Structure formats: C-alpha cells, structure tokens
Tab-separated table of N, CA and C in Angstrom:
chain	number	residue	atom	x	y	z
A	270	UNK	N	89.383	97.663	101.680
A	270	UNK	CA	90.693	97.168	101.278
A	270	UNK	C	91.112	97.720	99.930
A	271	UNK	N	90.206	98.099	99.157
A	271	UNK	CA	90.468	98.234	97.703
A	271	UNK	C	90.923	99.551	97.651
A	272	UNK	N	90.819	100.989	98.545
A	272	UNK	CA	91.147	101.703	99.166
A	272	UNK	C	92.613	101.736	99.100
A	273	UNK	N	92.828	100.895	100.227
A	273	UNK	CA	94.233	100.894	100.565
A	273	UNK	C	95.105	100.481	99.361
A	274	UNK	N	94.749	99.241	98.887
A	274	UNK	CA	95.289	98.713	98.012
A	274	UNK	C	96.212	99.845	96.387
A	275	UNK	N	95.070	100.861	96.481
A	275	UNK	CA	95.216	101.773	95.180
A	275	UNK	C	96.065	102.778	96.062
A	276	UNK	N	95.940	103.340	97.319
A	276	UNK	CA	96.702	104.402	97.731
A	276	UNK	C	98.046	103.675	97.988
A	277	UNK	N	98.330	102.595	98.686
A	277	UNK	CA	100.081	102.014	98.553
A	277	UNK	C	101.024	101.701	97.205
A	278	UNK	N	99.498	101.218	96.410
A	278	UNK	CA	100.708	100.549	95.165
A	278	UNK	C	100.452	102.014	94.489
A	279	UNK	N	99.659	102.983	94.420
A	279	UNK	CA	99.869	103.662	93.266
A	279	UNK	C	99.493	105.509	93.898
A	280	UNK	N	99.565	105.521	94.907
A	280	UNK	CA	99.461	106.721	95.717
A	280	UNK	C	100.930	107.494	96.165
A	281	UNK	N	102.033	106.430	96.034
A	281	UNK	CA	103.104	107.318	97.085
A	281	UNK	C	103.982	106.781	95.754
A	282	UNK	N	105.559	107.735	95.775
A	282	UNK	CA	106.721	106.933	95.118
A	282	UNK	C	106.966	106.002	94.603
A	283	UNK	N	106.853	105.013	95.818
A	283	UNK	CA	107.585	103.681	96.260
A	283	UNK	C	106.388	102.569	95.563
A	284	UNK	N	105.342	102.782	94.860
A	284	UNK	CA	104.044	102.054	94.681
A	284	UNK	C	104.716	100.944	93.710
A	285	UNK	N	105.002	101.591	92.242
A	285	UNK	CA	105.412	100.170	91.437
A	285	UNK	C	106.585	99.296	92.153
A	286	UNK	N	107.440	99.654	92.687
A	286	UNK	CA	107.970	98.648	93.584
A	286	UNK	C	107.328	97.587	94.125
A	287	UNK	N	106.660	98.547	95.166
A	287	UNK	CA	105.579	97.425	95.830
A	287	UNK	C	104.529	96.893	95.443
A	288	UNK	N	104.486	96.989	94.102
A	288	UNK	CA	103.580	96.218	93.134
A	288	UNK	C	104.233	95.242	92.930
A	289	UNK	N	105.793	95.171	92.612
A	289	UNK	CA	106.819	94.298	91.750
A	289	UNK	C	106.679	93.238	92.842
A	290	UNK	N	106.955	93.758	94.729
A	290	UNK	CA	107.146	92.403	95.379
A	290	UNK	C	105.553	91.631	95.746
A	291	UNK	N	104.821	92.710	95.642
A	291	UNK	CA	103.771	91.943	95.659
A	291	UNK	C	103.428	90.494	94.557
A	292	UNK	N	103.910	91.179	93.509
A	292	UNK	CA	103.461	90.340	92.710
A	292	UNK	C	104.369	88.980	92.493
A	293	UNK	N	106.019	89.047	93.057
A	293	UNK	CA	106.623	88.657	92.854
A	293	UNK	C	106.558	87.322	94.436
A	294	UNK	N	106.034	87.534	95.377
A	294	UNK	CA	105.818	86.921	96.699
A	294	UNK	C	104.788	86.466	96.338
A	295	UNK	N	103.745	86.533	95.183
A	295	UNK	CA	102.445	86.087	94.918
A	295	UNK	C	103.307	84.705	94.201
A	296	UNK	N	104.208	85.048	93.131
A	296	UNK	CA	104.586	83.789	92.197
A	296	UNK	C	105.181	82.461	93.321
A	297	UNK	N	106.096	83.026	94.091
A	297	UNK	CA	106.617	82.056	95.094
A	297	UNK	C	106.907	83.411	96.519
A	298	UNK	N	106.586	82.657	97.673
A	298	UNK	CA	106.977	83.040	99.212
A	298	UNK	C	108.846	82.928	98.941
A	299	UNK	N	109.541	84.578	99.385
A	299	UNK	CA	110.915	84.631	99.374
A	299	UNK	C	110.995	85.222	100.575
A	300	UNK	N	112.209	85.132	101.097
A	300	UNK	CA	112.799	86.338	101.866
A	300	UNK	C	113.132	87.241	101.062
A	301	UNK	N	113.768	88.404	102.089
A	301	UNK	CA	114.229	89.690	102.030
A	301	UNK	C	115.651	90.215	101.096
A	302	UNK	N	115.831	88.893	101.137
A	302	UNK	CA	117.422	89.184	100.296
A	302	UNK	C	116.980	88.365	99.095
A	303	UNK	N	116.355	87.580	99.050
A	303	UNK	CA	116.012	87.012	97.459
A	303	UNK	C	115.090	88.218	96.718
A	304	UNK	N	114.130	88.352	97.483
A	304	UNK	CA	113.468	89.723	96.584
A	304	UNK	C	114.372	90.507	96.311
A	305	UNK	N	115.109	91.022	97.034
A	305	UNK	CA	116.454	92.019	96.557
A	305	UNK	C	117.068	91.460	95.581
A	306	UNK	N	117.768	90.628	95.340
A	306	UNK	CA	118.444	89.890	94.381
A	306	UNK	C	117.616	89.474	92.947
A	307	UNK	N	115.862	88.901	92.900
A	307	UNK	CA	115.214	89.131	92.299
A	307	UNK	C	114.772	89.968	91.203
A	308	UNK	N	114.663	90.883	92.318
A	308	UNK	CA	113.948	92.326	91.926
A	308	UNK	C	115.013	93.151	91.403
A	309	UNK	N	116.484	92.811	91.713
A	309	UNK	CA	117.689	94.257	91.457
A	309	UNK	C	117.087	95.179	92.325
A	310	UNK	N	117.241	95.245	93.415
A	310	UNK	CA	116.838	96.197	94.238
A	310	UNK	C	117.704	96.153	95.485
A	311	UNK	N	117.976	97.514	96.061
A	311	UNK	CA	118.233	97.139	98.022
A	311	UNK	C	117.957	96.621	98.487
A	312	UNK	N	119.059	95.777	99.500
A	312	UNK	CA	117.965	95.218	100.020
A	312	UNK	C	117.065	96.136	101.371
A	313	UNK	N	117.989	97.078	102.106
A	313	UNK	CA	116.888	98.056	102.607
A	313	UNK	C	115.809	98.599	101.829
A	314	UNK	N	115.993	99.111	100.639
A	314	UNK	CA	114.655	99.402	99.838
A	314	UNK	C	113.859	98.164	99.868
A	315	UNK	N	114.290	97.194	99.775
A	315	UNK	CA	112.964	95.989	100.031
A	315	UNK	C	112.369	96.017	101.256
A	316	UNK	N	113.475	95.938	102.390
A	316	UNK	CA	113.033	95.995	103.952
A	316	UNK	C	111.780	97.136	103.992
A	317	UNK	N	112.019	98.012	103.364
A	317	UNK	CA	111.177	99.275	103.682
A	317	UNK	C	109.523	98.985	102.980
A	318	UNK	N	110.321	98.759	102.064
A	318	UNK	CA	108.609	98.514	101.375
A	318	UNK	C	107.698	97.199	101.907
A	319	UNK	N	108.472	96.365	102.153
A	319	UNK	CA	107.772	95.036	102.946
A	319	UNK	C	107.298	95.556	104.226
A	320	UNK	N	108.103	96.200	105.087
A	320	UNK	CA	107.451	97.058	105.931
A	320	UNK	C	106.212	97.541	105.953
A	321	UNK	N	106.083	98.539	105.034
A	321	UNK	CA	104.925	99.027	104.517
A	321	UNK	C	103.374	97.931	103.869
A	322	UNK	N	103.959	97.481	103.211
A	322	UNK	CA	103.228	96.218	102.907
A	322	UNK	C	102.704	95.317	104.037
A	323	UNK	N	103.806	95.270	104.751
A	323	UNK	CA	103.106	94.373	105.874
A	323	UNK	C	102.191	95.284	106.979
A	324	UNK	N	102.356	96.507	107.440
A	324	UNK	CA	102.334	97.761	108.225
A	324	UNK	C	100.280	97.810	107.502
A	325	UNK	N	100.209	97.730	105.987
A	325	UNK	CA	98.816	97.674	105.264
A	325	UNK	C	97.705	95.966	105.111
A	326	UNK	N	98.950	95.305	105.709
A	326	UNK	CA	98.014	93.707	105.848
A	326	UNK	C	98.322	93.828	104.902
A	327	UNK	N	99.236	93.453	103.789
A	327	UNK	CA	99.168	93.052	102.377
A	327	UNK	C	99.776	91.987	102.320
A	328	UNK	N	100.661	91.791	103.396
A	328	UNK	CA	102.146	90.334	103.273
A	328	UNK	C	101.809	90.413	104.665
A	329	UNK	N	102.419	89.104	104.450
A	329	UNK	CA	102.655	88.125	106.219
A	329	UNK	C	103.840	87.960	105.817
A	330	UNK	N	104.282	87.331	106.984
A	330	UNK	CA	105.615	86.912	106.776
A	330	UNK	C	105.513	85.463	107.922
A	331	UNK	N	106.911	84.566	107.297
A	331	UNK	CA	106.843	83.406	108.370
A	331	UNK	C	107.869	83.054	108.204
A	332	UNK	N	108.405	82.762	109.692
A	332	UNK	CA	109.677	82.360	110.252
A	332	UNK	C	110.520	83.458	111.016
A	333	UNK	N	111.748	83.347	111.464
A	333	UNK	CA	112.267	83.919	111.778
A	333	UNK	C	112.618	85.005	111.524
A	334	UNK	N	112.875	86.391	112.086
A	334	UNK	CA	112.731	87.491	111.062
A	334	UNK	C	114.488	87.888	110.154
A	335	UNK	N	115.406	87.168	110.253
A	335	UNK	CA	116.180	87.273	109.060
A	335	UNK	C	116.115	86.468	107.939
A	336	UNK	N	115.516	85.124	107.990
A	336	UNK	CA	115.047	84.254	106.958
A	336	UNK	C	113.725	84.341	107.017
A	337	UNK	N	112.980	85.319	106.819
A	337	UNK	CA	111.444	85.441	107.148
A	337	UNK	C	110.895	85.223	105.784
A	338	UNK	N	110.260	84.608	105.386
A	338	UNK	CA	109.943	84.369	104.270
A	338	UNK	C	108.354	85.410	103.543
A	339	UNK	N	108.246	86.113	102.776
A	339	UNK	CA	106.973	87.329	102.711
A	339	UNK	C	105.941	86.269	101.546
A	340	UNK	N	104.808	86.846	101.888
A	340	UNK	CA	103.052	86.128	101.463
A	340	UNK	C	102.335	86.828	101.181
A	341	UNK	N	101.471	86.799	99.899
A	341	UNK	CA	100.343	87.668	100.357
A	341	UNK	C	99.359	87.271	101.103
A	342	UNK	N	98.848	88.492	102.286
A	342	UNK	CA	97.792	87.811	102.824
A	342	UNK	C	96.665	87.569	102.435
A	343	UNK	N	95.653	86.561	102.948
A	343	UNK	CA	94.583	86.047	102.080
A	343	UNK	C	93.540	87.623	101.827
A	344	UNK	N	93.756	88.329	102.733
A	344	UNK	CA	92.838	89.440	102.344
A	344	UNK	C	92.878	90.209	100.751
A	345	UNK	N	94.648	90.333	100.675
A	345	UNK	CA	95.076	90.437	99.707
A	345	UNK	C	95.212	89.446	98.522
A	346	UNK	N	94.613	87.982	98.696
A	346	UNK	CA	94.275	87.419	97.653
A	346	UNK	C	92.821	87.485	97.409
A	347	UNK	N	92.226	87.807	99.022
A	347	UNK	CA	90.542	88.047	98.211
A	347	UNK	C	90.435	89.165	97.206
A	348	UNK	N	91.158	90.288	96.908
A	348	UNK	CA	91.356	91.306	96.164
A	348	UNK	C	91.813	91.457	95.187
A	349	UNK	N	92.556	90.630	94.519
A	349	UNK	CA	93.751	89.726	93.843
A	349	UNK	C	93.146	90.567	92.452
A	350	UNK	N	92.174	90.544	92.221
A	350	UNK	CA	91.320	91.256	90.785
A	350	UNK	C	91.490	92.739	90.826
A	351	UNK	N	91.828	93.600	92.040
A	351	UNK	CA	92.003	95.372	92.420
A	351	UNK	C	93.744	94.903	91.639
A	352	UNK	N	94.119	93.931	92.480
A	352	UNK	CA	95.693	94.062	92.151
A	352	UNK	C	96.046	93.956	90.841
A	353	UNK	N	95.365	93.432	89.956
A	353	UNK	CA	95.582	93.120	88.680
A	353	UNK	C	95.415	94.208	88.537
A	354	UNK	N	94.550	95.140	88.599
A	354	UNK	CA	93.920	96.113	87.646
A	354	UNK	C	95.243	97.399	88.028
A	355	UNK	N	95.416	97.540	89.577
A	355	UNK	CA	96.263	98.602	89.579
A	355	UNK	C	97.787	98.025	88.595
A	356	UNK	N	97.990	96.584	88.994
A	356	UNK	CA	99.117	95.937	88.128
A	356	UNK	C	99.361	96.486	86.574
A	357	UNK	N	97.640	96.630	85.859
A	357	UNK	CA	98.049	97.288	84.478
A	357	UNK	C	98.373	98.632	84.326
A	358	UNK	N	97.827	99.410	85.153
A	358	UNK	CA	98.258	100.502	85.048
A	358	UNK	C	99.571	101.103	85.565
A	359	UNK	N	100.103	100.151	86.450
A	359	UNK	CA	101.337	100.818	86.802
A	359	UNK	C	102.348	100.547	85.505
A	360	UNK	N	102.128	99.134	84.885
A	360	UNK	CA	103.274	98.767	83.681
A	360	UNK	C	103.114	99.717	82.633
C-alpha cells in the first residue's frame, strides 16, 4: 500500500491535489461539490481525482452517487503515518 500511496499522491501531476482531498475527507466525509467548493477547485477536477483515489482503494464513498459522500478507507487509515510523511513533502 505504501507503494501506491507515494506513486498517486506524489508520482503523477494531479498528486498534491489528491493529497488536499485526501486529507480534507480525512477532517470530515463531503461530497463532490463541497470538496470543489472547499478546495477552490472543479468540480470535474475533483470527480477525476476521487476517481482515481477511489480506482487505488484510498476513498469509499457512501450513498447515492450524486450526493455520494468520499472516506478514507480504513486501509488508508492503517497507513495514515505514509500519508503524513508524503503530506510534508508535498507542502
């Protein structure tokens, strides 16, 4: 997992992003348009990266999929200490 974890958030483009919702779905479970609104971001650029995120087991999601609300998954909280660490280096 710790693998994956370093090649999504800090391997491609799109990584500190998906650091930001990670970390930001860690503080409280949002949908897709609050992270957008949140974050100042697209909300397709969110769609995409939650995608991805979810596509790596990093987020779940629950409910319906336009009010779907994003999580990290517990795998991704057993790891929670990789995330910090890539977290400092991306800021």
């Amino acid at each position: 997992m710790e693998a994956v974890l370093w090649y999504v958030l800090t391997g491609t483009r799109g990584g500190p992003n998906r650091v930001r919702i990670l970390r930001t779905v860690d503080d409280r479970p949002r949908n897709a348009n609050q992270l957008a609104e949140d974050l100042d971001l697209d909300y397709k650029t969110v769609r995409h990266h939650l995608d991805v995120l979810m596509d790596n087991d990093m987020v779940t999601s629950s409910g319906d999929d336009y009010g779907a609300v994003y999580l990290p998954t517990d795998r991704v909280q057993h790891h929670w200490e990789t995330v910090e660490q890539i977290t400092e280096e991306v800021d």
